[in-house]
Structures are given as C-alpha cells and as structure tokens.
Coordinates of C-alpha atoms in Angstrom, one line a residue:
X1 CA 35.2 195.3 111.8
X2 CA 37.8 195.7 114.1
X3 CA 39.1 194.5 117.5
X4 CA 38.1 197.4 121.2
X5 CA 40.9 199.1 121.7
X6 CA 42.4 198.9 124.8
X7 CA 43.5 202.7 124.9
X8 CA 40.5 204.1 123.4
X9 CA 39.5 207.5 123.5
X10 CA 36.3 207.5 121.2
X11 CA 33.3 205.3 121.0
X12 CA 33.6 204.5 117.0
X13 CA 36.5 204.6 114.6
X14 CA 36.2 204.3 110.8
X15 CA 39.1 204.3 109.1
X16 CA 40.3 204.4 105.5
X17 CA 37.6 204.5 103.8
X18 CA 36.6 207.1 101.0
X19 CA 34.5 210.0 102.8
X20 CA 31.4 211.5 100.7
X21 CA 30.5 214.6 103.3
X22 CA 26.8 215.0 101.7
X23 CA 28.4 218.3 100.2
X24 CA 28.5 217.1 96.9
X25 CA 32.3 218.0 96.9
X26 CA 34.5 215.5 95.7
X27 CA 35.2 212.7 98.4
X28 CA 38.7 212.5 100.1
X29 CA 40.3 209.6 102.2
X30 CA 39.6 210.1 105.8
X31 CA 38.6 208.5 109.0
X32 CA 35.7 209.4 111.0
X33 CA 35.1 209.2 114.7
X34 CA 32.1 208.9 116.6
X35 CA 31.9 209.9 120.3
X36 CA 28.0 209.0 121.4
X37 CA 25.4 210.4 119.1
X38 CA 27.9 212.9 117.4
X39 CA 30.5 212.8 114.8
X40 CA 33.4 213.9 117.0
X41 CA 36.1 214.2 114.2
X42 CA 36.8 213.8 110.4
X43 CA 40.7 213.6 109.7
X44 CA 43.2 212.2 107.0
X45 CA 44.4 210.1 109.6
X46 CA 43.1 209.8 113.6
X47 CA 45.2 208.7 115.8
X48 CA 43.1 207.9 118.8
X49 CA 41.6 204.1 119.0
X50 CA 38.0 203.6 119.0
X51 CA 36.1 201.0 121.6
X52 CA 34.7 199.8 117.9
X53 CA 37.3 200.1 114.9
X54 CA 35.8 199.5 111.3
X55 CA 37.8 199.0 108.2
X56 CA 36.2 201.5 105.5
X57 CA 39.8 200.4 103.0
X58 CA 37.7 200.3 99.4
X59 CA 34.5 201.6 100.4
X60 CA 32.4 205.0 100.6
X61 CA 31.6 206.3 103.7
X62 CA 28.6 208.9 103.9
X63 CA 26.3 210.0 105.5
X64 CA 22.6 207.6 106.3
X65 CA 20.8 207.8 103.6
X66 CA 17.1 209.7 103.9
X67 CA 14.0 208.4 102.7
X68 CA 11.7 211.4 102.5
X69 CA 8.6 209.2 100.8
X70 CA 8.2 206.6 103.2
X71 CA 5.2 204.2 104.1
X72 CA 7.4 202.6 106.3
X73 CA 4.7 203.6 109.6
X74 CA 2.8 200.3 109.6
X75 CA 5.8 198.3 108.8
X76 CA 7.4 199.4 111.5
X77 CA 5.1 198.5 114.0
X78 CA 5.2 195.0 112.6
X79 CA 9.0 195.3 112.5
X80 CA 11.2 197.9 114.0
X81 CA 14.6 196.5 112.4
X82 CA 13.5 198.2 108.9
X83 CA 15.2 195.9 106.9
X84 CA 14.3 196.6 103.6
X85 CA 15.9 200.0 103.7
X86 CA 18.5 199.4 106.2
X87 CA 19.8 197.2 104.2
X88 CA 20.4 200.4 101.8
X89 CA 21.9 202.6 104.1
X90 CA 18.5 204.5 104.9
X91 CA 18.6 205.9 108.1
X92 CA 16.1 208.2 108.1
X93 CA 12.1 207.2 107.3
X94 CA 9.7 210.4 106.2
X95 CA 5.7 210.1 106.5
X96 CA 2.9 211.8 105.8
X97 CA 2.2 211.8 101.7
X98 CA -1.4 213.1 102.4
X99 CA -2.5 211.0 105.3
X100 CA -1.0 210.9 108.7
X101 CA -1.0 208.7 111.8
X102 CA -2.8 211.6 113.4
X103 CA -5.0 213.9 114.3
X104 CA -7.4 210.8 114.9
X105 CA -11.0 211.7 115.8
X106 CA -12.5 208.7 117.1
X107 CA -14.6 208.0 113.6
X108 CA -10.9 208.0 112.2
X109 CA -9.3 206.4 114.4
X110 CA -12.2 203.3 113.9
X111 CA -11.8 203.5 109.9
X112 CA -7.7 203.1 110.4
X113 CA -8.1 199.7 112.5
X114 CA -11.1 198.8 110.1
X115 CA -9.1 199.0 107.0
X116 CA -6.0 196.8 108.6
X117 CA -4.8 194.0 106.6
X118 CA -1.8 192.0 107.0
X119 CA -0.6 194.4 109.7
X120 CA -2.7 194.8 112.5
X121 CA -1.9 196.8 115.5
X122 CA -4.1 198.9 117.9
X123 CA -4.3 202.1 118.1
X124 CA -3.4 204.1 121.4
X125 CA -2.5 207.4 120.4
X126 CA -4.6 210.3 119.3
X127 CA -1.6 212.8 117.8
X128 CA 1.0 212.3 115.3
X129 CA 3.6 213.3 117.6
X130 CA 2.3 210.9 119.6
X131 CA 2.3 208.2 117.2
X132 CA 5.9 209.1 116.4
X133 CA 7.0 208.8 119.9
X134 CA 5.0 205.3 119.9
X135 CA 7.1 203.9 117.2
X136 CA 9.9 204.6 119.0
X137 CA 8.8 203.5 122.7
X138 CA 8.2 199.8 120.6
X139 CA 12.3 200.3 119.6
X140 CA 12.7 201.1 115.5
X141 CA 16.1 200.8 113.3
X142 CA 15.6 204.2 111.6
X143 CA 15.0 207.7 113.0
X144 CA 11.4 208.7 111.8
X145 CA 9.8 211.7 110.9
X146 CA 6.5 212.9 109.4
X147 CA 4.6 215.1 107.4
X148 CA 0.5 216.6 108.7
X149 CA -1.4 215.0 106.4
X150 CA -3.7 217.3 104.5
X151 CA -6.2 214.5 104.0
X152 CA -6.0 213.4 107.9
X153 CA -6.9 217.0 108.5
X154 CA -10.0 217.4 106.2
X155 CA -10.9 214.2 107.8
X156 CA -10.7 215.8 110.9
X157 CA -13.4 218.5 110.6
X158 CA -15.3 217.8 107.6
X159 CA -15.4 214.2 107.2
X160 CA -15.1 212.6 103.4
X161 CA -17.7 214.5 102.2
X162 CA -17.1 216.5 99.2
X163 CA -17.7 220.5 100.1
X164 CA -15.4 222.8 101.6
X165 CA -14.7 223.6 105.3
X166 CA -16.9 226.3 106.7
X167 CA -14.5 229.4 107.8
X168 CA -14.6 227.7 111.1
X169 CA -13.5 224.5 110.5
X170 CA -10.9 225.6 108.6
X171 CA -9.7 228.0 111.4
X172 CA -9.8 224.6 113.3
X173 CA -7.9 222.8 111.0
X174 CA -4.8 225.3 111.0
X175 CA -5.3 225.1 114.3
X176 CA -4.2 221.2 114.0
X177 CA -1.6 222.3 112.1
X178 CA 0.1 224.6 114.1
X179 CA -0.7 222.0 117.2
X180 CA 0.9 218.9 115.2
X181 CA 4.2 221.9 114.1
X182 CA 4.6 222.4 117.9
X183 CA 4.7 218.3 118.1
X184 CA 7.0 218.0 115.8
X185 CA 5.8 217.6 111.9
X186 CA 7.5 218.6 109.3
X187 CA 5.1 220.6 107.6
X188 CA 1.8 219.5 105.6
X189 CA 1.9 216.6 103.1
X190 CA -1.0 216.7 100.8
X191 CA -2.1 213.8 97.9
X192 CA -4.7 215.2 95.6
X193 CA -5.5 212.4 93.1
X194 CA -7.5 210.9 96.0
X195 CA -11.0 210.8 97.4
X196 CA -11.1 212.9 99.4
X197 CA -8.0 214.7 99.3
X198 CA -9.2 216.2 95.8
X199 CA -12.0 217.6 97.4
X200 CA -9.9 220.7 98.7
X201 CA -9.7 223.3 96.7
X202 CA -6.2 225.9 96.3
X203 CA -7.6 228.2 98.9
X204 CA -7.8 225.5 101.7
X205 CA -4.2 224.1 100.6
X206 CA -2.9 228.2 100.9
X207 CA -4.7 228.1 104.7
X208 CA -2.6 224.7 105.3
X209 CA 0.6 225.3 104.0
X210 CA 0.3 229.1 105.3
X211 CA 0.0 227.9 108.8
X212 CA 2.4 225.5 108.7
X213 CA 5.0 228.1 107.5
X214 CA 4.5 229.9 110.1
X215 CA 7.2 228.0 111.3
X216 CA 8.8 227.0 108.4
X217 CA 7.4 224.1 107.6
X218 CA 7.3 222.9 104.0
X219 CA 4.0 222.0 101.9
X220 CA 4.6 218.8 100.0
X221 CA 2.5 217.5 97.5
X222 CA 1.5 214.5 94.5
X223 CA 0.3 217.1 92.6
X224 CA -2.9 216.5 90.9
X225 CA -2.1 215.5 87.7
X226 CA 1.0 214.2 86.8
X227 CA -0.2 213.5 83.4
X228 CA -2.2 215.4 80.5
X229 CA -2.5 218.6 82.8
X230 CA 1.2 218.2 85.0
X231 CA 1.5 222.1 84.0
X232 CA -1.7 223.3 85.3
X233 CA -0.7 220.8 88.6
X234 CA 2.5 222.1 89.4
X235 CA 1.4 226.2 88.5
X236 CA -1.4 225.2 91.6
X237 CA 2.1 224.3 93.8
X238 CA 3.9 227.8 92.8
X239 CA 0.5 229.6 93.8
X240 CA 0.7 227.9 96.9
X241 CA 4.0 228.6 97.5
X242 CA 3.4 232.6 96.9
X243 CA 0.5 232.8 98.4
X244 CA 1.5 230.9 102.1
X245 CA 5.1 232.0 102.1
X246 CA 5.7 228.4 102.6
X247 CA 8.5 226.3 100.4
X248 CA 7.1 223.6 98.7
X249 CA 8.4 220.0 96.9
X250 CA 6.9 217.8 94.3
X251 CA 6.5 214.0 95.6
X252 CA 7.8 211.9 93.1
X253 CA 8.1 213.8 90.0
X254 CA 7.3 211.9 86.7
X255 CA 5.1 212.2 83.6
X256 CA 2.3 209.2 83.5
X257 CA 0.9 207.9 80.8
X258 CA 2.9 206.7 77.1
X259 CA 1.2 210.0 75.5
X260 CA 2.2 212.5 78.3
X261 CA 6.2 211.1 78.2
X262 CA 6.9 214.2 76.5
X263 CA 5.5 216.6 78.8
X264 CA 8.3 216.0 81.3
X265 CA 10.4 218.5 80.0
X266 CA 7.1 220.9 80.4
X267 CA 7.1 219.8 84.2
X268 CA 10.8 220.4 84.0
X269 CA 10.8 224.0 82.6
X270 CA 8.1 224.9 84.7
X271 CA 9.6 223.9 87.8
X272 CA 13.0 225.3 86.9
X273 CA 11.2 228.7 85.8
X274 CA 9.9 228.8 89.4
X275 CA 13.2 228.4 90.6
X276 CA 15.1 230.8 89.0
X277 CA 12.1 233.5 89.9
X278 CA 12.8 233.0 93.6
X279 CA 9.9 230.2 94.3
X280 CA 11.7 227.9 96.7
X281 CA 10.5 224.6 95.4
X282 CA 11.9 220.9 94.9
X283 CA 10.9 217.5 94.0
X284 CA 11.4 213.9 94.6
X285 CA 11.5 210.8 92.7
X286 CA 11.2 206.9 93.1
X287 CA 13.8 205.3 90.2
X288 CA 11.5 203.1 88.9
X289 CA 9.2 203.2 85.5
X290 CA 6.0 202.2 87.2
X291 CA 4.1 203.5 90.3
X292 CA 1.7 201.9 93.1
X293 CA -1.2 202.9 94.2
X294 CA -4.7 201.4 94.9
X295 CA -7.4 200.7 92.2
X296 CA -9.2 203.8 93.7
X297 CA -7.1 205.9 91.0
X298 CA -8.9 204.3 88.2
X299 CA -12.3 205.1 89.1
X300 CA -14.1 209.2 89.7
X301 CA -14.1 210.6 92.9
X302 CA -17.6 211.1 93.3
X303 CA -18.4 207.5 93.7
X304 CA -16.0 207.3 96.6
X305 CA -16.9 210.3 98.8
X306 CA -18.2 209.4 102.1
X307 CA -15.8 206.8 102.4
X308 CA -15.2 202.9 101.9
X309 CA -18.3 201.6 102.8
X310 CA -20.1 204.7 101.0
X311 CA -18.0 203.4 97.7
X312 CA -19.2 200.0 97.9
X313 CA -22.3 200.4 98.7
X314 CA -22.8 202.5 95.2
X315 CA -20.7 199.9 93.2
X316 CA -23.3 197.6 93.5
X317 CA -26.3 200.0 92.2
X318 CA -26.1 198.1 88.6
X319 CA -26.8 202.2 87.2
X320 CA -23.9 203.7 89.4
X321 CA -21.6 200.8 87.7
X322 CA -22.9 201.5 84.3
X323 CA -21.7 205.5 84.5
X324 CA -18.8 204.1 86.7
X325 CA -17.5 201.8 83.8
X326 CA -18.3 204.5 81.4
X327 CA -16.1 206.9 83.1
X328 CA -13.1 204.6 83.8
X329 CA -13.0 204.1 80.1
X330 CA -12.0 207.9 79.2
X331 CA -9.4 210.3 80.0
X332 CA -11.0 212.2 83.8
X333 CA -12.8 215.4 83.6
X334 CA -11.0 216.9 87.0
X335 CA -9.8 213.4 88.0
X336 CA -6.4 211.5 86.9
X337 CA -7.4 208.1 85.5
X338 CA -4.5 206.0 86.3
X339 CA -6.7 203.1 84.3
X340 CA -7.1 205.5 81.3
X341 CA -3.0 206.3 81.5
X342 CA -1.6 202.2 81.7
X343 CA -4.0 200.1 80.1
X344 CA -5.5 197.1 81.9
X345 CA -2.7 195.0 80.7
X346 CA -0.6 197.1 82.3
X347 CA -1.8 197.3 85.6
X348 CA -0.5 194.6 88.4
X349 CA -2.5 193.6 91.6
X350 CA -0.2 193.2 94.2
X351 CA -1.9 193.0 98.0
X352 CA -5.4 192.4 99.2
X353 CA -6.8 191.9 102.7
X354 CA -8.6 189.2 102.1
X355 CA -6.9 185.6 102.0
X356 CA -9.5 184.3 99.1
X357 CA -8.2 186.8 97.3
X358 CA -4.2 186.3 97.7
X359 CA -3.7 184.1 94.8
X360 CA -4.4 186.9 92.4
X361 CA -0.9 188.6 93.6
X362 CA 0.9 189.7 90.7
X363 CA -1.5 188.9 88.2
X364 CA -2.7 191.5 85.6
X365 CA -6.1 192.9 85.7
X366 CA -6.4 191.9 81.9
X367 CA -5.8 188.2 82.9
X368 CA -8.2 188.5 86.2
X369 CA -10.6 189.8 83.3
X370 CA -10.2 187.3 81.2
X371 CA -10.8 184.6 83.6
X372 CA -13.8 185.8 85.5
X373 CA -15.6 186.8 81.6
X374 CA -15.8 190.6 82.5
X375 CA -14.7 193.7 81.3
X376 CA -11.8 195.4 83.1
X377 CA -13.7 197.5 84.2
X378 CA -16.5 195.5 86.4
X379 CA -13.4 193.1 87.7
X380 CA -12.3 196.5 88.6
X381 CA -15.0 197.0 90.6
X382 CA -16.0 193.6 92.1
X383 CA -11.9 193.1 93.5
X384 CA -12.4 196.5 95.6
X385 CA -16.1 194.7 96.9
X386 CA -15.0 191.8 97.2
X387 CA -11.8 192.8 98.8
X388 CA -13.3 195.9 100.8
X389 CA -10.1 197.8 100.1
X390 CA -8.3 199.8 97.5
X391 CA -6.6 196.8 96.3
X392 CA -3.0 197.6 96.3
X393 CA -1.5 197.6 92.7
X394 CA 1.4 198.7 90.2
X395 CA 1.2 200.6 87.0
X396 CA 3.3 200.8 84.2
X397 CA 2.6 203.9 83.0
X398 CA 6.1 205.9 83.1
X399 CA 9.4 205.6 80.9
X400 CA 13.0 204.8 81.7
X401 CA 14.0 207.7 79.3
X402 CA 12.0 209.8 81.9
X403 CA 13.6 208.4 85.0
X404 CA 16.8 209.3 83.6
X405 CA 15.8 212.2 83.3
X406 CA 14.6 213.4 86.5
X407 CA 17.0 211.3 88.0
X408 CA 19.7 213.8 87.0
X409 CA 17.7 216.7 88.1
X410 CA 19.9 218.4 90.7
X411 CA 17.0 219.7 93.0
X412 CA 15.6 216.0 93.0
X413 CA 15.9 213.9 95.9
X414 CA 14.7 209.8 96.0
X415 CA 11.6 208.4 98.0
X416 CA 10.4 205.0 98.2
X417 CA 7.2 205.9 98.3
X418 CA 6.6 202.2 100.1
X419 CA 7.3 200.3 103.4
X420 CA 9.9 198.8 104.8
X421 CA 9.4 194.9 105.0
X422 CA 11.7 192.0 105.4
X423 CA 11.4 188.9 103.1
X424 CA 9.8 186.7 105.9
X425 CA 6.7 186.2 107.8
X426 CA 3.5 188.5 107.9
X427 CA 5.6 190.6 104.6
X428 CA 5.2 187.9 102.2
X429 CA 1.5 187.7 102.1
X430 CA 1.7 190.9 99.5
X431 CA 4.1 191.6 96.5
X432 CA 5.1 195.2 97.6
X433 CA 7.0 197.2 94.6
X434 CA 10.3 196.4 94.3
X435 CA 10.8 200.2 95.6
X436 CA 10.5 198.6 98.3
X437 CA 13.5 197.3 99.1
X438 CA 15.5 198.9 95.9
X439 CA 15.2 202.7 95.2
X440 CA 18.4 203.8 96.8
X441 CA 20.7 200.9 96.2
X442 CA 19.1 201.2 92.1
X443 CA 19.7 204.8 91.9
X444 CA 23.5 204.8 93.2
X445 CA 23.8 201.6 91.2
X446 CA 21.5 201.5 88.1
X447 CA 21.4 205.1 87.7
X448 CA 24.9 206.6 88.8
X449 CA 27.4 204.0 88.1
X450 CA 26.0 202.2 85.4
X451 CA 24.5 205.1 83.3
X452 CA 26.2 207.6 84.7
X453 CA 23.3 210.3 85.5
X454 CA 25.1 212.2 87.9
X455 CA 28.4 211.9 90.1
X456 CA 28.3 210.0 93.4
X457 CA 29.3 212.9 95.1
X458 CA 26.1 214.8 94.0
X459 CA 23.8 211.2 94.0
X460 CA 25.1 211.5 98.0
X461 CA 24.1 214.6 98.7
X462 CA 21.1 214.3 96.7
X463 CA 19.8 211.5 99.2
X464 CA 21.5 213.5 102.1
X465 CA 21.9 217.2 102.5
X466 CA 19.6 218.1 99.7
X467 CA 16.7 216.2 101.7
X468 CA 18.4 217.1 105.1
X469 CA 17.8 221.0 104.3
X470 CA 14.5 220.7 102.5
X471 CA 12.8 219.3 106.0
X472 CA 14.9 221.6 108.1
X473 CA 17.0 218.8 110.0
X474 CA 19.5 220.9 110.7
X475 CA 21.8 218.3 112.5
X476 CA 21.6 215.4 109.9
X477 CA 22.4 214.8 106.3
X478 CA 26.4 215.6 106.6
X479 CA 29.3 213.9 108.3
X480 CA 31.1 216.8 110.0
X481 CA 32.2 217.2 113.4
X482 CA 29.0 217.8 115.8
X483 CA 26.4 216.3 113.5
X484 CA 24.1 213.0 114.2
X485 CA 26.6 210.2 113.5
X486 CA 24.2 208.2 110.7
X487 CA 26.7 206.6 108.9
X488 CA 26.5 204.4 105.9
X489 CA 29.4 202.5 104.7
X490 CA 29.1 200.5 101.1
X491 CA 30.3 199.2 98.2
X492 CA 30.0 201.9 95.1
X493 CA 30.9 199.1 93.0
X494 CA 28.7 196.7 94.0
X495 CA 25.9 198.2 95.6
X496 CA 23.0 196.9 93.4
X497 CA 19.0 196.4 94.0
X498 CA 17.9 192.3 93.6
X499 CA 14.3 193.2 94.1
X500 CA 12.0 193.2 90.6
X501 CA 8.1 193.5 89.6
X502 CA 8.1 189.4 90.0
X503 CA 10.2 188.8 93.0
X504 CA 10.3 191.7 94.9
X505 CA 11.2 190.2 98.3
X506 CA 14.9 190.2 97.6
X507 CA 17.1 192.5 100.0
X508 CA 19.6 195.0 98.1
X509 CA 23.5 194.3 98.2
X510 CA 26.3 196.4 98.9
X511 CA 26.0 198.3 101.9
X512 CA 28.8 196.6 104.7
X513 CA 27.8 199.3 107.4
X514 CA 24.7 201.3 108.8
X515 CA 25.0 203.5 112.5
X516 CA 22.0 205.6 113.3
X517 CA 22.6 207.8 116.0
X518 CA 26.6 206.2 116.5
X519 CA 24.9 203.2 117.1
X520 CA 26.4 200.1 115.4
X521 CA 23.0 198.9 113.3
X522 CA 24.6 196.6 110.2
X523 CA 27.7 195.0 110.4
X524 CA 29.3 193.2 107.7
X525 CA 26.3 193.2 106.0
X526 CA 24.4 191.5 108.7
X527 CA 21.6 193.7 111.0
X528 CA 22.6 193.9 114.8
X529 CA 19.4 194.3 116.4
X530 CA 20.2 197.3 117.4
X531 CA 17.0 199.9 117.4
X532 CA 18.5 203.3 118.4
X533 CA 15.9 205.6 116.2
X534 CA 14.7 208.3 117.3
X535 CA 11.6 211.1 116.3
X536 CA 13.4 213.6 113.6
X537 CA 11.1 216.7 114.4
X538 CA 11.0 219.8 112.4
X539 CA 11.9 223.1 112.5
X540 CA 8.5 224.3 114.7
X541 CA 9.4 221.6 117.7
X542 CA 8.4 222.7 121.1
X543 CA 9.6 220.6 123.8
X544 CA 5.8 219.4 125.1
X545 CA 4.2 219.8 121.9

C-alpha cells in the first residue's frame, strides 16, 4: 500500500503490477485506476495520484474472482466478511444449485428454520430477491447473486411428494419464475440426484428453463447421473436446452465412481458435440477428487419423499430398513448411489446438528460401523435418525487424472460448491471440504502453475469473463475502463490452498489485495472490514421486481 496523495485525482491507484484483463490475452504491465465503483483507466503508466496508491511491482492484477457454485448464503448471515473466499480473491458468490432462499410458502419457510444447525438465523423474507437484498442490508464482503431453485419451486406448489404438477401448478410455478427473473435471479438452478428434485421429470425442467429464458436466463444443472449413465444425463441437458431456447451449464462436471473414470471423455465428447452443433452449453468444476453431499445420496428416493420427518419416520419400520439396506447395497435403478460409487471406507462424515453427535467429524462410516457392530448400511440409517439431518459428508469417489482433465477444459469455469467460513467460532463445530476455503487458490496454484493445465491468462478468464458472460453480468468479470472495479491482486507464485480433508480450516495464501465495488476489502493480506457487496442480478432485472 501506498501513502494519499495530496494531488489526487482518482479514488484508487494500482501501479506496476502485471494486468490479466479476464480476456485471456496475454497480460501486460499496466496500472489501473479506480474512480468510485468503476475502473476509470488502464494505462502503461498513469500519471494522476490516487487518494489510495497500491504497489502491484511482482504481482498479477485481475479481475475478482467468481464463484458461480456457492453455498456461501447461510454463511453469510453468520459472517458477512466471507473470509474463506476472500481470502482467494472471490468477489463474487453464486446460489441456487437446486434450492433457493426463496419462494418460501410458509410450510417452507418452517422446514428451513427446522433444519438449522450450527447457523441459525430467522427468516423475514418471503422472495429470493428479497433474501438477496437481506444479505446485503446485514453488510456482506462479496457481491451475491443467485440462481431459482428448481427444487424451491416444486416445493412451492406440489410439496415433496413424488407426482407431477397438475398443468396448473406448473403454470404457477413459471409464474415464480418469471416473478423471481423480474427480482433479479439468474435463471433456474436445478439438482436432480435429490429427493425431491428427482421427482421432476424433462417436461417440467423444459417449462422451467423455458420461462426463465424468456429473459435469458440460463438453466443450470447437477445432472442426474454423473456416473454409469453421465451420457444419458447430459443428452436430458441438450434436450432442455433445444427444447426451452434457454443456454444451459453443467455444475461441477466429473465422472464418480473408480469404474465410471473412463467415461469422462464420453461426458467430454458429448458436451463438445453439443457445442460445435450450436447447443450453447458449459460446465463447472470444483478441483478436488472427492465431492460433499449428505448421506441422503446413498439411499432411494422413495423412502425420502414427503420430506425429513416422512424419511425418518419409515427408517425405523424394521421392513422399510430391510429393502432400504438392500438397495443401498447395489448400483440405483433411476437413482445415483453415491454409497454404491465410493465404498463405505471411502465416505467421510463431516457436520451434524446435533452436539452428541460432533465427535464423529471426520471419521469414516466404515469405522462408525465398526464401532457401533452394524453394517454400513444401518449406521447409515441410524446417523440421519439420530441426527435428524442429511448428515453432511465427503466422498472419494473421483480421480486426480479426471480433474486434470476437466480442469483444462476451456468452457469450464470453478465453483466451490461450499460456504464461505472463517477458521473461528460457530465454523469450527463442522469439518467443511477443504473447497471450502481452497478451490480457486488450488486451481491457479495446484493446477496452473504446478502442472501446468492451462495458462494463467486463460485460468483468469476461466474464473472471470467465462463465468461473467455465462450469468449475463455484463459489467463484471473484466478490468476495462467503465466496468465494476473487483480487483484481485496476488501472488502467481505463491498463491497456494492450506486447507486438506483433515484440517480444512486453514485460509489460502497469496492473494495481497481484494476491492469489490473499488472498495479497499484485503490489504496486505489482512481483511478491512470493509462490506461493500452488493445483489449481482441478471439479465431479466426490473427495478421493483
């Protein structure tokens, strides 16, 4: 950092530091300068002072990083300085991978402060635009902005139950989804490996995504299967895509499962076939070889519908856990088994509501198995009744071969696909994945400098422009004069994730400098306070709603 000026003509100078754009063009050594929100200028040399002067000599400058996989929503009410990914150079916080923070009915709204845990917070809004707004009222680090959830909007009209919407509930539910599009969203985010996402079938996701696009908005979607049957998963997403007009993106591309490793280059073709034939579609990724989910992917979605307490109440019918155990033991007929693709060795439990529960964090299900003299299976079963949750956990079910992989995909983009905590207080009560606090800082370290996947230039615009024009935020995503001045300034050399599958509370290195909206947010390293987020809205915005 530098000293005010005492003739200074704009609000924020960096000089000297190597400038990344977000085009993906080789960088150049510039300064930048920031007048308010708005990059004012990017020159070889700028003469002007600035009231704040920072010394860029050595490091990357580009534009704030954007996390379009985020769970960040409830951590952010618990902390608004986003840490974890500020730390990073994220600047920018996506929601909505199937569920949303609205439309609540009142029946949802009661199940999302029943199924609270660590984070508790009550719940005064009704919209999702209104929730967004919310977040910022309470003052947030990041700008944040969100998907519709598909799930949310079933919810809305037809419950958990497993059948499909009448024709008038699902005129109703576009309806939402053209309401949530004037508010703001982003488009519809859908999650079909859960109960009771799974439910819907390709004609109500067309009626979604068609009204959404109506505006522009993009469908997004875990696809679902990402295993056995990826091929049959993503031809569902090109339908879609045809059939709505809408574009569409794969959340967190990958192949699960040691036997279905080799059908990445299936997904691969497939996606780039769909590409070259005009189908505007994209994916994202999370750079690690395991994912996180609940224990609810292990078992059939018929023993979940109607909800949590519907699901427990059957897992403790001693014939319902018979078929139950039966079926978690084989590949899923029109369900993916995440138990069936890892193993139960292989599958971590990481948070639970319950405090009885806590000391199991981190320990494998195989162990938990082992120590209460039952089969995987029935542990299974008992943590998600004794917890009354979906028992937070990790999966080891992907390889690094495939990470590399997709991670040099050009059309991919990186997601978290997790909150943003700090490694203090309320946090510590869970082991997150170390995504948490370590997908953008492993990818341009891990990935690009050390194995060299890609170029920093295109990693950049990969986690910048590429994401910036996928959700339509027109004013973001590059550092050129007149665009919103989020501004990351790190290391490439040393910028490095700490955080692993044992310890994952450890904050990433190498990012000196982080302004979100030209307002000074990490200095040296250090986090200012500062909370100048804002609602990123997409392209069907109406001032109002």
């Amino acid at each position: 950092m530098g000293r005010p000026g005492s003739a200074a003509r704009h609000d924020v100078v960096i000089r000297g530091g190597t400038l990344y754009d977000g085009s993906g063009e080789p960088a150049v050594e510039a300064d930048l300068a920031i007048d308010g929100d708005r990059i004012a200028s990017v020159a070889p040399r700028i003469a002007a002072a600035g009231r704040l002067e920072i010394d860029a000599r050595g490091l990357a400058v580009a534009p704030g990083f954007i996390n379009i996989l985020s769970w960040a929503a409830e951590s952010l009410l618990q902390d608004g300085r986003s840490q974890g990914d500020i730390r990073q150079g994220v600047t920018v916080e996506i929601f909505g991978e199937g569920e949303s923070m609205g439309p609540l009915t009142p029946a949802s709204r009661e199940a999302l402060i029943a199924l609270q845990g660590d984070i508790t917070y009550d719940v005064s809004w009704t919209t999702l635009g209104e929730f967004l707004d919310h977040l910022v009222e309470r003052g947030i680090s990041p700008n944040v902005g969100s998907f519709v959830g598909a799930t949310t909007i079933r919810v809305h009209e037809v419950g958990w139950e497993d059948r499909r919407p009448t024709p008038t509930e699902l005129e109703r539910m576009r309806e939402l989804v053209r309401a949530e599009m004037r508010g703001g969203a982003l488009g519809v985010g859908s999650s079909l490996i859960y109960t009771p996402a799974c439910f819907a079938d390709t004609a109500e996701l067309i009626a979604l995504a068609a009204a959404a696009a109506e505006t522009d908005g993009l469908y997004i979607s875990h696809i679902r299967n990402e295993g056995e049957h990826i091929v049959a998963a993503l031809d569902e997403v090109t339908r879609i895509s045809r059939e709505a007009g809408a574009r569409v993106e794969v959340y967190h591309l990958k192949s699960a499962g040691r036997r279905n490793w080799p059908r990445i280059e299936d997904a691969i073709s497939t996606i780039e076939g769909a590409r070259a034939a005009g189908i505007p579609i994209t994916a994202d990724m999370y750079p690690y070889p395991a994912s996180g989910t609940g224990l609810d992917a292990t078992m059939p979605p018929w023993v979940q519908e109607g909800g949590m307490d519907a699901w427990i109440a059957r897992l403790q019918d001693p014939a319902v856990r018979g078929r139950v155990a039966d079926e978690m033991r084989r590949p899923g007929v029109g369900w993916e088994n995440e138990l069936y693709n890892a193993g139960a060795e292989a599958v971590m439990v990481v948070g639970f509501r319950t405090p009885a529960l806590q000391h199991l964090t981190g320990a494998t299900i195989t162990a938990i198995a082992a120590d209460r003299g039952l089969s995987p299976e029935e542990t299974i079963m008992d943590l998600v009744i004794e917890d009354r949750s979906r028992v937070s956990s990790v999966y080891f079910t992907q390889s690094e071969d495939v990470v590399r992989r997709v991670a040099g995909l050009p059309w991919v983009s990186i997601g978290s696909d997790e909150g943003s905590y700090a490694p203090e207080g309320v946090f510590l009560r869970s082991q997150p994945h170390p995504r948490a606090y370590g997908s953008f800082a492993r990818f341009l370290g891990h990935l690009v400098r050390e194995l060299g996947v890609t170029t920093l230039a295109d990693a950049i615009r990969r986690i910048t422009s590429l994401p910036a024009a996928v959700l339509r935020l027109d004013d973001r995503g590059r550092l050129a004069r007149g665009y919103v001045a989020d501004v990351v300034v790190f290391d490439p050399e040393r910028i490095a994730d700490r955080a692993t599958f044992d310890a994952p509370h450890q904050l990433a290195v190498g990012v000196e400098h982080v302004l979100v909206n030209g307002v000074h947010t990490l200095a040296a390293g250090e986090h200012t306070g500062a909370r100048a987020g804002r609602v990123a809205r997409g392209p069907g915005w109406l001032p109002g709603g």
